[in-house]
PDB file of N, CA and C in Angstrom:
ATOM      1  N   UNK A 352       7.539 -74.729  19.744  1.00 56.00           N
ATOM      2  CA  UNK A 352       8.166 -75.791  20.541  1.00 56.00           C
ATOM      3  C   UNK A 352       8.357 -75.435  22.034  1.00 56.00           C
ATOM      4  N   UNK A 353       7.293 -74.877  22.649  1.00 59.00           N
ATOM      5  CA  UNK A 353       7.373 -74.532  24.066  1.00 59.00           C
ATOM      6  C   UNK A 353       7.691 -73.084  24.305  1.00 59.00           C
ATOM      7  N   UNK A 354       7.700 -72.223  23.299  1.00 64.00           N
ATOM      8  CA  UNK A 354       7.880 -70.757  23.445  1.00 64.00           C
ATOM      9  C   UNK A 354       6.601 -70.096  23.555  1.00 64.00           C
ATOM     10  N   UNK A 355       6.584 -68.970  24.331  1.00 69.00           N
ATOM     11  CA  UNK A 355       5.341 -68.213  24.323  1.00 69.00           C
ATOM     12  C   UNK A 355       4.198 -69.079  24.892  1.00 69.00           C
ATOM     13  N   UNK A 356       3.054 -69.065  24.153  1.00 76.00           N
ATOM     14  CA  UNK A 356       1.930 -69.874  24.527  1.00 76.00           C
ATOM     15  C   UNK A 356       1.810 -71.223  23.913  1.00 76.00           C
ATOM     16  N   UNK A 357       2.858 -71.638  23.172  1.00 75.00           N
ATOM     17  CA  UNK A 357       2.806 -72.968  22.530  1.00 75.00           C
ATOM     18  C   UNK A 357       3.097 -74.013  23.530  1.00 75.00           C
ATOM     19  N   UNK A 358       2.616 -75.177  23.262  1.00 78.00           N
ATOM     20  CA  UNK A 358       2.792 -76.424  24.159  1.00 78.00           C
ATOM     21  C   UNK A 358       4.114 -76.943  23.943  1.00 78.00           C
ATOM     22  N   UNK A 359       4.692 -77.433  25.066  1.00 79.00           N
ATOM     23  CA  UNK A 359       5.927 -78.145  25.036  1.00 79.00           C
ATOM     24  C   UNK A 359       5.705 -79.515  24.381  1.00 79.00           C
ATOM     25  N   UNK A 360       6.705 -79.890  23.491  1.00 79.00           N
ATOM     26  CA  UNK A 360       6.538 -81.158  22.748  1.00 79.00           C
ATOM     27  C   UNK A 360       7.932 -81.896  23.119  1.00 79.00           C
ATOM     28  N   UNK A 361       7.782 -82.938  23.764  1.00 83.00           N
ATOM     29  CA  UNK A 361       9.041 -83.737  24.164  1.00 83.00           C
ATOM     30  C   UNK A 361       9.736 -84.154  22.966  1.00 83.00           C
ATOM     31  N   UNK A 362      11.132 -84.110  22.976  1.00 85.00           N
ATOM     32  CA  UNK A 362      12.040 -84.498  21.906  1.00 85.00           C
ATOM     33  C   UNK A 362      11.946 -83.543  20.593  1.00 85.00           C
ATOM     34  N   UNK A 363      11.294 -82.524  20.668  1.00 83.00           N
ATOM     35  CA  UNK A 363      11.171 -81.629  19.580  1.00 83.00           C
ATOM     36  C   UNK A 363      12.246 -80.589  19.695  1.00 83.00           C
ATOM     37  N   UNK A 364      12.864 -80.259  18.590  1.00 86.00           N
ATOM     38  CA  UNK A 364      13.920 -79.183  18.593  1.00 86.00           C
ATOM     39  C   UNK A 364      13.496 -78.088  17.587  1.00 86.00           C
ATOM     40  N   UNK A 365      14.227 -77.052  17.629  1.00 86.00           N
ATOM     41  CA  UNK A 365      13.929 -75.923  16.630  1.00 86.00           C
ATOM     42  C   UNK A 365      14.251 -76.444  15.281  1.00 86.00           C
ATOM     43  N   UNK A 366      15.101 -77.424  15.080  1.00 89.00           N
ATOM     44  CA  UNK A 366      15.512 -78.051  13.865  1.00 89.00           C
ATOM     45  C   UNK A 366      14.203 -78.745  13.204  1.00 89.00           C
ATOM     46  N   UNK A 367      13.255 -79.282  13.980  1.00 91.00           N
ATOM     47  CA  UNK A 367      12.047 -79.835  13.520  1.00 91.00           C
ATOM     48  C   UNK A 367      11.016 -78.721  12.877  1.00 91.00           C
ATOM     49  N   UNK A 368      11.149 -77.593  13.500  1.00 87.00           N
ATOM     50  CA  UNK A 368      10.190 -76.495  13.068  1.00 87.00           C
ATOM     51  C   UNK A 368       9.972 -76.255  11.624  1.00 87.00           C
ATOM     52  N   UNK A 369      11.029 -76.197  10.793  1.00 95.00           N
ATOM     53  CA  UNK A 369      10.831 -75.827   9.402  1.00 95.00           C
ATOM     54  C   UNK A 369      10.041 -76.949   8.762  1.00 95.00           C
ATOM     55  N   UNK A 370      10.275 -78.180   8.957  1.00 95.00           N
ATOM     56  CA  UNK A 370       9.576 -79.378   8.315  1.00 95.00           C
ATOM     57  C   UNK A 370       8.229 -79.458   8.785  1.00 95.00           C
ATOM     58  N   UNK A 371       8.089 -79.420  10.132  1.00 91.00           N
ATOM     59  CA  UNK A 371       6.768 -79.788  10.775  1.00 91.00           C
ATOM     60  C   UNK A 371       5.745 -78.517  10.741  1.00 91.00           C
ATOM     61  N   UNK A 372       6.288 -77.331  10.700  1.00 90.00           N
ATOM     62  CA  UNK A 372       5.293 -76.162  10.865  1.00 90.00           C
ATOM     63  C   UNK A 372       5.377 -75.288   9.597  1.00 90.00           C
ATOM     64  N   UNK A 373       6.612 -74.865   9.115  1.00 94.00           N
ATOM     65  CA  UNK A 373       6.741 -73.935   8.025  1.00 94.00           C
ATOM     66  C   UNK A 373       6.407 -74.600   6.687  1.00 94.00           C
ATOM     67  N   UNK A 374       6.835 -75.727   6.454  1.00 96.00           N
ATOM     68  CA  UNK A 374       6.699 -76.454   5.095  1.00 96.00           C
ATOM     69  C   UNK A 374       5.222 -76.613   4.788  1.00 96.00           C
ATOM     70  N   UNK A 375       4.367 -77.066   5.850  1.00 96.00           N
ATOM     71  CA  UNK A 375       2.945 -77.274   5.531  1.00 96.00           C
ATOM     72  C   UNK A 375       2.310 -75.934   5.191  1.00 96.00           C
ATOM     73  N   UNK A 376       2.734 -74.837   5.797  1.00 95.00           N
ATOM     74  CA  UNK A 376       2.114 -73.486   5.501  1.00 95.00           C
ATOM     75  C   UNK A 376       2.483 -73.079   4.154  1.00 95.00           C
ATOM     76  N   UNK A 377       3.824 -73.224   3.822  1.00 96.00           N
ATOM     77  CA  UNK A 377       4.274 -72.780   2.440  1.00 96.00           C
ATOM     78  C   UNK A 377       3.438 -73.662   1.448  1.00 96.00           C
ATOM     79  N   UNK A 378       3.253 -74.923   1.636  1.00 97.00           N
ATOM     80  CA  UNK A 378       2.488 -75.775   0.756  1.00 97.00           C
ATOM     81  C   UNK A 378       1.072 -75.330   0.663  1.00 97.00           C
ATOM     82  N   UNK A 379       0.392 -75.113   1.774  1.00 97.00           N
ATOM     83  CA  UNK A 379      -0.978 -74.698   1.787  1.00 97.00           C
ATOM     84  C   UNK A 379      -1.213 -73.346   1.024  1.00 97.00           C
ATOM     85  N   UNK A 380      -0.279 -72.431   1.158  1.00 97.00           N
ATOM     86  CA  UNK A 380      -0.372 -71.165   0.529  1.00 97.00           C
ATOM     87  C   UNK A 380       0.094 -71.223  -1.003  1.00 97.00           C
ATOM     88  N   UNK A 381       0.549 -72.380  -1.416  1.00 97.00           N
ATOM     89  CA  UNK A 381       1.043 -72.475  -2.773  1.00 97.00           C
ATOM     90  C   UNK A 381       2.345 -71.753  -3.133  1.00 97.00           C
ATOM     91  N   UNK A 382       3.116 -71.513  -2.048  1.00 94.00           N
ATOM     92  CA  UNK A 382       4.471 -70.831  -2.258  1.00 94.00           C
ATOM     93  C   UNK A 382       5.459 -71.900  -2.607  1.00 94.00           C
ATOM     94  N   UNK A 383       5.797 -71.834  -3.871  1.00 95.00           N
ATOM     95  CA  UNK A 383       6.880 -72.871  -4.445  1.00 95.00           C
ATOM     96  C   UNK A 383       8.171 -72.240  -4.743  1.00 95.00           C
ATOM     97  N   UNK A 384       8.249 -70.940  -4.852  1.00 96.00           N
ATOM     98  CA  UNK A 384       9.447 -70.313  -5.198  1.00 96.00           C
ATOM     99  C   UNK A 384      10.372 -69.991  -4.086  1.00 96.00           C
ATOM    100  N   UNK A 385      11.283 -69.109  -4.222  1.00 97.00           N
ATOM    101  CA  UNK A 385      12.206 -68.639  -3.254  1.00 97.00           C
ATOM    102  C   UNK A 385      11.487 -67.627  -2.393  1.00 97.00           C
ATOM    103  N   UNK A 386      12.091 -67.405  -1.130  1.00 95.00           N
ATOM    104  CA  UNK A 386      11.558 -66.461  -0.201  1.00 95.00           C
ATOM    105  C   UNK A 386      12.628 -65.978   0.677  1.00 95.00           C
ATOM    106  N   UNK A 387      12.247 -64.920   1.556  1.00 95.00           N
ATOM    107  CA  UNK A 387      13.235 -64.304   2.497  1.00 95.00           C
ATOM    108  C   UNK A 387      12.666 -64.795   3.850  1.00 95.00           C
ATOM    109  N   UNK A 388      13.684 -64.752   4.730  1.00 95.00           N
ATOM    110  CA  UNK A 388      13.368 -65.143   6.140  1.00 95.00           C
ATOM    111  C   UNK A 388      13.908 -64.077   7.122  1.00 95.00           C
ATOM    112  N   UNK A 389      13.111 -63.765   8.136  1.00 95.00           N
ATOM    113  CA  UNK A 389      13.538 -62.722   9.039  1.00 95.00           C
ATOM    114  C   UNK A 389      13.223 -63.177  10.470  1.00 95.00           C
ATOM    115  N   UNK A 390      14.068 -62.903  11.394  1.00 92.00           N
ATOM    116  CA  UNK A 390      13.853 -63.258  12.791  1.00 92.00           C
ATOM    117  C   UNK A 390      14.454 -62.160  13.749  1.00 92.00           C
ATOM    118  N   UNK A 391      13.859 -62.104  15.016  1.00 92.00           N
ATOM    119  CA  UNK A 391      14.275 -61.181  16.003  1.00 92.00           C
ATOM    120  C   UNK A 391      14.536 -61.859  17.301  1.00 92.00           C
ATOM    121  N   UNK A 392      15.732 -61.523  17.905  1.00 87.00           N
ATOM    122  CA  UNK A 392      16.014 -62.004  19.244  1.00 87.00           C
ATOM    123  C   UNK A 392      16.060 -63.579  19.209  1.00 87.00           C
ATOM    124  N   UNK A 393      15.352 -64.197  20.106  1.00 83.00           N
ATOM    125  CA  UNK A 393      15.336 -65.659  20.155  1.00 83.00           C
ATOM    126  C   UNK A 393      14.593 -66.222  18.833  1.00 83.00           C
ATOM    127  N   UNK A 394      13.843 -65.407  18.171  1.00 87.00           N
ATOM    128  CA  UNK A 394      13.273 -65.860  16.927  1.00 87.00           C
ATOM    129  C   UNK A 394      14.375 -66.102  15.804  1.00 87.00           C
ATOM    130  N   UNK A 395      15.520 -65.527  15.979  1.00 89.00           N
ATOM    131  CA  UNK A 395      16.620 -65.720  14.963  1.00 89.00           C
ATOM    132  C   UNK A 395      17.054 -67.149  14.906  1.00 89.00           C
ATOM    133  N   UNK A 396      16.938 -67.902  16.029  1.00 88.00           N
ATOM    134  CA  UNK A 396      17.238 -69.366  16.010  1.00 88.00           C
ATOM    135  C   UNK A 396      16.328 -70.103  15.050  1.00 88.00           C
ATOM    136  N   UNK A 397      14.993 -69.712  15.076  1.00 90.00           N
ATOM    137  CA  UNK A 397      14.022 -70.240  14.215  1.00 90.00           C
ATOM    138  C   UNK A 397      14.268 -69.837  12.709  1.00 90.00           C
ATOM    139  N   UNK A 398      14.616 -68.579  12.535  1.00 92.00           N
ATOM    140  CA  UNK A 398      14.895 -68.105  11.176  1.00 92.00           C
ATOM    141  C   UNK A 398      16.158 -68.868  10.580  1.00 92.00           C
ATOM    142  N   UNK A 399      17.236 -69.074  11.472  1.00 91.00           N
ATOM    143  CA  UNK A 399      18.434 -69.763  10.986  1.00 91.00           C
ATOM    144  C   UNK A 399      17.982 -71.259  10.631  1.00 91.00           C
ATOM    145  N   UNK A 400      17.068 -71.810  11.357  1.00 93.00           N
ATOM    146  CA  UNK A 400      16.739 -73.223  11.124  1.00 93.00           C
ATOM    147  C   UNK A 400      15.933 -73.312   9.783  1.00 93.00           C
ATOM    148  N   UNK A 401      15.096 -72.279   9.474  1.00 95.00           N
ATOM    149  CA  UNK A 401      14.308 -72.263   8.275  1.00 95.00           C
ATOM    150  C   UNK A 401      15.380 -72.101   7.087  1.00 95.00           C
ATOM    151  N   UNK A 402      16.360 -71.114   7.305  1.00 94.00           N
ATOM    152  CA  UNK A 402      17.324 -70.950   6.261  1.00 94.00           C
ATOM    153  C   UNK A 402      18.148 -72.149   5.882  1.00 94.00           C
ATOM    154  N   UNK A 403      18.384 -72.881   6.995  1.00 94.00           N
ATOM    155  CA  UNK A 403      19.233 -74.237   6.866  1.00 94.00           C
ATOM    156  C   UNK A 403      18.376 -75.315   6.089  1.00 94.00           C
ATOM    157  N   UNK A 404      17.136 -75.471   6.561  1.00 96.00           N
ATOM    158  CA  UNK A 404      16.224 -76.473   5.947  1.00 96.00           C
ATOM    159  C   UNK A 404      15.992 -76.160   4.484  1.00 96.00           C
ATOM    160  N   UNK A 405      15.620 -74.971   4.191  1.00 97.00           N
ATOM    161  CA  UNK A 405      15.192 -74.583   2.826  1.00 97.00           C
ATOM    162  C   UNK A 405      16.367 -73.817   2.125  1.00 97.00           C
ATOM    163  N   UNK A 406      17.614 -74.279   2.355  1.00 94.00           N
ATOM    164  CA  UNK A 406      18.812 -73.375   1.970  1.00 94.00           C
ATOM    165  C   UNK A 406      18.768 -73.052   0.446  1.00 94.00           C
ATOM    166  N   UNK A 407      18.217 -73.928  -0.402  1.00 95.00           N
ATOM    167  CA  UNK A 407      18.163 -73.595  -1.882  1.00 95.00           C
ATOM    168  C   UNK A 407      17.071 -72.550  -2.176  1.00 95.00           C
ATOM    169  N   UNK A 408      16.061 -72.382  -1.321  1.00 96.00           N
ATOM    170  CA  UNK A 408      14.958 -71.509  -1.484  1.00 96.00           C
ATOM    171  C   UNK A 408      15.059 -70.169  -0.894  1.00 96.00           C
ATOM    172  N   UNK A 409      15.903 -70.066   0.107  1.00 96.00           N
ATOM    173  CA  UNK A 409      16.032 -68.794   0.945  1.00 96.00           C
ATOM    174  C   UNK A 409      16.973 -67.795   0.271  1.00 96.00           C
ATOM    175  N   UNK A 410      16.381 -66.732  -0.257  1.00 95.00           N
ATOM    176  CA  UNK A 410      17.237 -65.818  -0.975  1.00 95.00           C
ATOM    177  C   UNK A 410      17.957 -64.791   0.032  1.00 95.00           C
ATOM    178  N   UNK A 411      17.362 -64.419   1.099  1.00 94.00           N
ATOM    179  CA  UNK A 411      17.951 -63.552   2.090  1.00 94.00           C
ATOM    180  C   UNK A 411      17.509 -63.993   3.462  1.00 94.00           C
ATOM    181  N   UNK A 412      18.412 -63.763   4.411  1.00 92.00           N
ATOM    182  CA  UNK A 412      18.192 -64.095   5.858  1.00 92.00           C
ATOM    183  C   UNK A 412      18.528 -62.714   6.627  1.00 92.00           C
ATOM    184  N   UNK A 413      17.594 -62.162   7.285  1.00 92.00           N
ATOM    185  CA  UNK A 413      17.700 -61.042   8.020  1.00 92.00           C
ATOM    186  C   UNK A 413      17.547 -61.293   9.533  1.00 92.00           C
ATOM    187  N   UNK A 414      18.550 -61.057  10.368  1.00 89.00           N
ATOM    188  CA  UNK A 414      18.460 -61.330  11.759  1.00 89.00           C
ATOM    189  C   UNK A 414      18.609 -59.936  12.484  1.00 89.00           C
ATOM    190  N   UNK A 415      17.464 -59.753  13.326  1.00 90.00           N
ATOM    191  CA  UNK A 415      17.562 -58.536  14.175  1.00 90.00           C
ATOM    192  C   UNK A 415      17.917 -58.893  15.542  1.00 90.00           C
ATOM    193  N   UNK A 416      18.906 -58.316  16.130  1.00 85.00           N
ATOM    194  CA  UNK A 416      19.408 -58.627  17.503  1.00 85.00           C
ATOM    195  C   UNK A 416      19.503 -60.102  17.748  1.00 85.00           C
ATOM    196  N   UNK A 417      20.342 -60.685  16.949  1.00 82.00           N
ATOM    197  CA  UNK A 417      20.492 -62.248  16.899  1.00 82.00           C
ATOM    198  C   UNK A 417      20.847 -62.749  18.224  1.00 82.00           C
ATOM    199  N   UNK A 418      20.282 -63.884  18.654  1.00 77.00           N
ATOM    200  CA  UNK A 418      20.607 -64.507  19.799  1.00 77.00           C
ATOM    201  C   UNK A 418      21.920 -65.252  19.565  1.00 77.00           C
ATOM    202  N   UNK A 419      22.886 -65.107  20.408  1.00 74.00           N
ATOM    203  CA  UNK A 419      24.178 -65.756  20.360  1.00 74.00           C
ATOM    204  C   UNK A 419      24.444 -66.464  21.723  1.00 74.00           C
ATOM    205  N   UNK A 420      24.891 -67.673  21.691  1.00 72.00           N
ATOM    206  CA  UNK A 420      25.176 -68.377  22.993  1.00 72.00           C
ATOM    207  C   UNK A 420      26.313 -67.674  23.679  1.00 72.00           C
ATOM    208  N   UNK A 421      26.234 -67.713  25.039  1.00 70.00           N
ATOM    209  CA  UNK A 421      27.168 -67.096  25.934  1.00 70.00           C
ATOM    210  C   UNK A 421      28.623 -67.441  25.558  1.00 70.00           C
ATOM    211  N   UNK A 422      28.813 -68.752  25.153  1.00 71.00           N
ATOM    212  CA  UNK A 422      30.264 -69.121  24.874  1.00 71.00           C
ATOM    213  C   UNK A 422      30.736 -68.349  23.619  1.00 71.00           C
ATOM    214  N   UNK A 423      29.964 -67.831  22.757  1.00 69.00           N
ATOM    215  CA  UNK A 423      30.341 -67.052  21.612  1.00 69.00           C
ATOM    216  C   UNK A 423      30.526 -65.647  22.052  1.00 69.00           C
ATOM    217  N   UNK A 424      29.876 -65.193  23.014  1.00 66.00           N
ATOM    218  CA  UNK A 424      29.903 -63.741  23.372  1.00 66.00           C
ATOM    219  C   UNK A 424      31.077 -63.424  24.291  1.00 66.00           C
ATOM    220  N   UNK A 425      31.396 -64.335  25.174  1.00 66.00           N
ATOM    221  CA  UNK A 425      32.533 -64.168  26.087  1.00 66.00           C
ATOM    222  C   UNK A 425      33.882 -63.730  25.423  1.00 66.00           C
ATOM    223  N   UNK A 426      34.335 -64.408  24.331  1.00 65.00           N
ATOM    224  CA  UNK A 426      35.580 -64.056  23.648  1.00 65.00           C
ATOM    225  C   UNK A 426      35.479 -62.662  23.057  1.00 65.00           C
ATOM    226  N   UNK A 427      34.320 -62.204  22.724  1.00 63.00           N
ATOM    227  CA  UNK A 427      34.033 -60.890  22.077  1.00 63.00           C
ATOM    228  C   UNK A 427      33.865 -59.773  23.205  1.00 63.00           C
ATOM    229  N   UNK A 428      33.917 -60.273  24.417  1.00 59.00           N
ATOM    230  CA  UNK A 428      33.674 -59.275  25.531  1.00 59.00           C
ATOM    231  C   UNK A 428      32.340 -58.675  25.439  1.00 59.00           C
ATOM    232  N   UNK A 429      31.314 -59.437  25.003  1.00 53.00           N
ATOM    233  CA  UNK A 429      29.995 -58.988  24.959  1.00 53.00           C
ATOM    234  C   UNK A 429      29.103 -59.617  26.001  1.00 53.00           C
ATOM    235  N   UNK A 430      29.704 -60.246  26.953  1.00 52.00           N
ATOM    236  CA  UNK A 430      28.967 -60.933  27.959  1.00 52.00           C
ATOM    237  C   UNK A 430      29.274 -60.257  29.287  1.00 52.00           C
ATOM    238  N   UNK A 431      28.151 -59.861  30.009  1.00 53.00           N
ATOM    239  CA  UNK A 431      28.308 -59.242  31.345  1.00 53.00           C
ATOM    240  C   UNK A 431      27.613 -60.115  32.356  1.00 53.00           C
ATOM    241  N   UNK A 432      28.250 -60.440  33.505  1.00 52.00           N
ATOM    242  CA  UNK A 432      27.610 -61.235  34.486  1.00 52.00           C
ATOM    243  C   UNK A 432      27.274 -60.382  35.747  1.00 52.00           C
TER     244      UNK A 432
END
């Protein structure tokens, strides 16, 4: 959705990604059971979206260096300006 070398798509959100991109791949590969999701840094937002969309099928969610909005980091004193 406009990250890296992908093209920007107007009105697309990370919330669309599981349905529009992940689900077709799972179907094409014949993956019908449960699975694990993993994400790193800004990819953790995508991993969380997948876990939310496929909540009954995701057995584990592993987030490496998760992205947290600044408003969450400030109260924890994890934000440096």
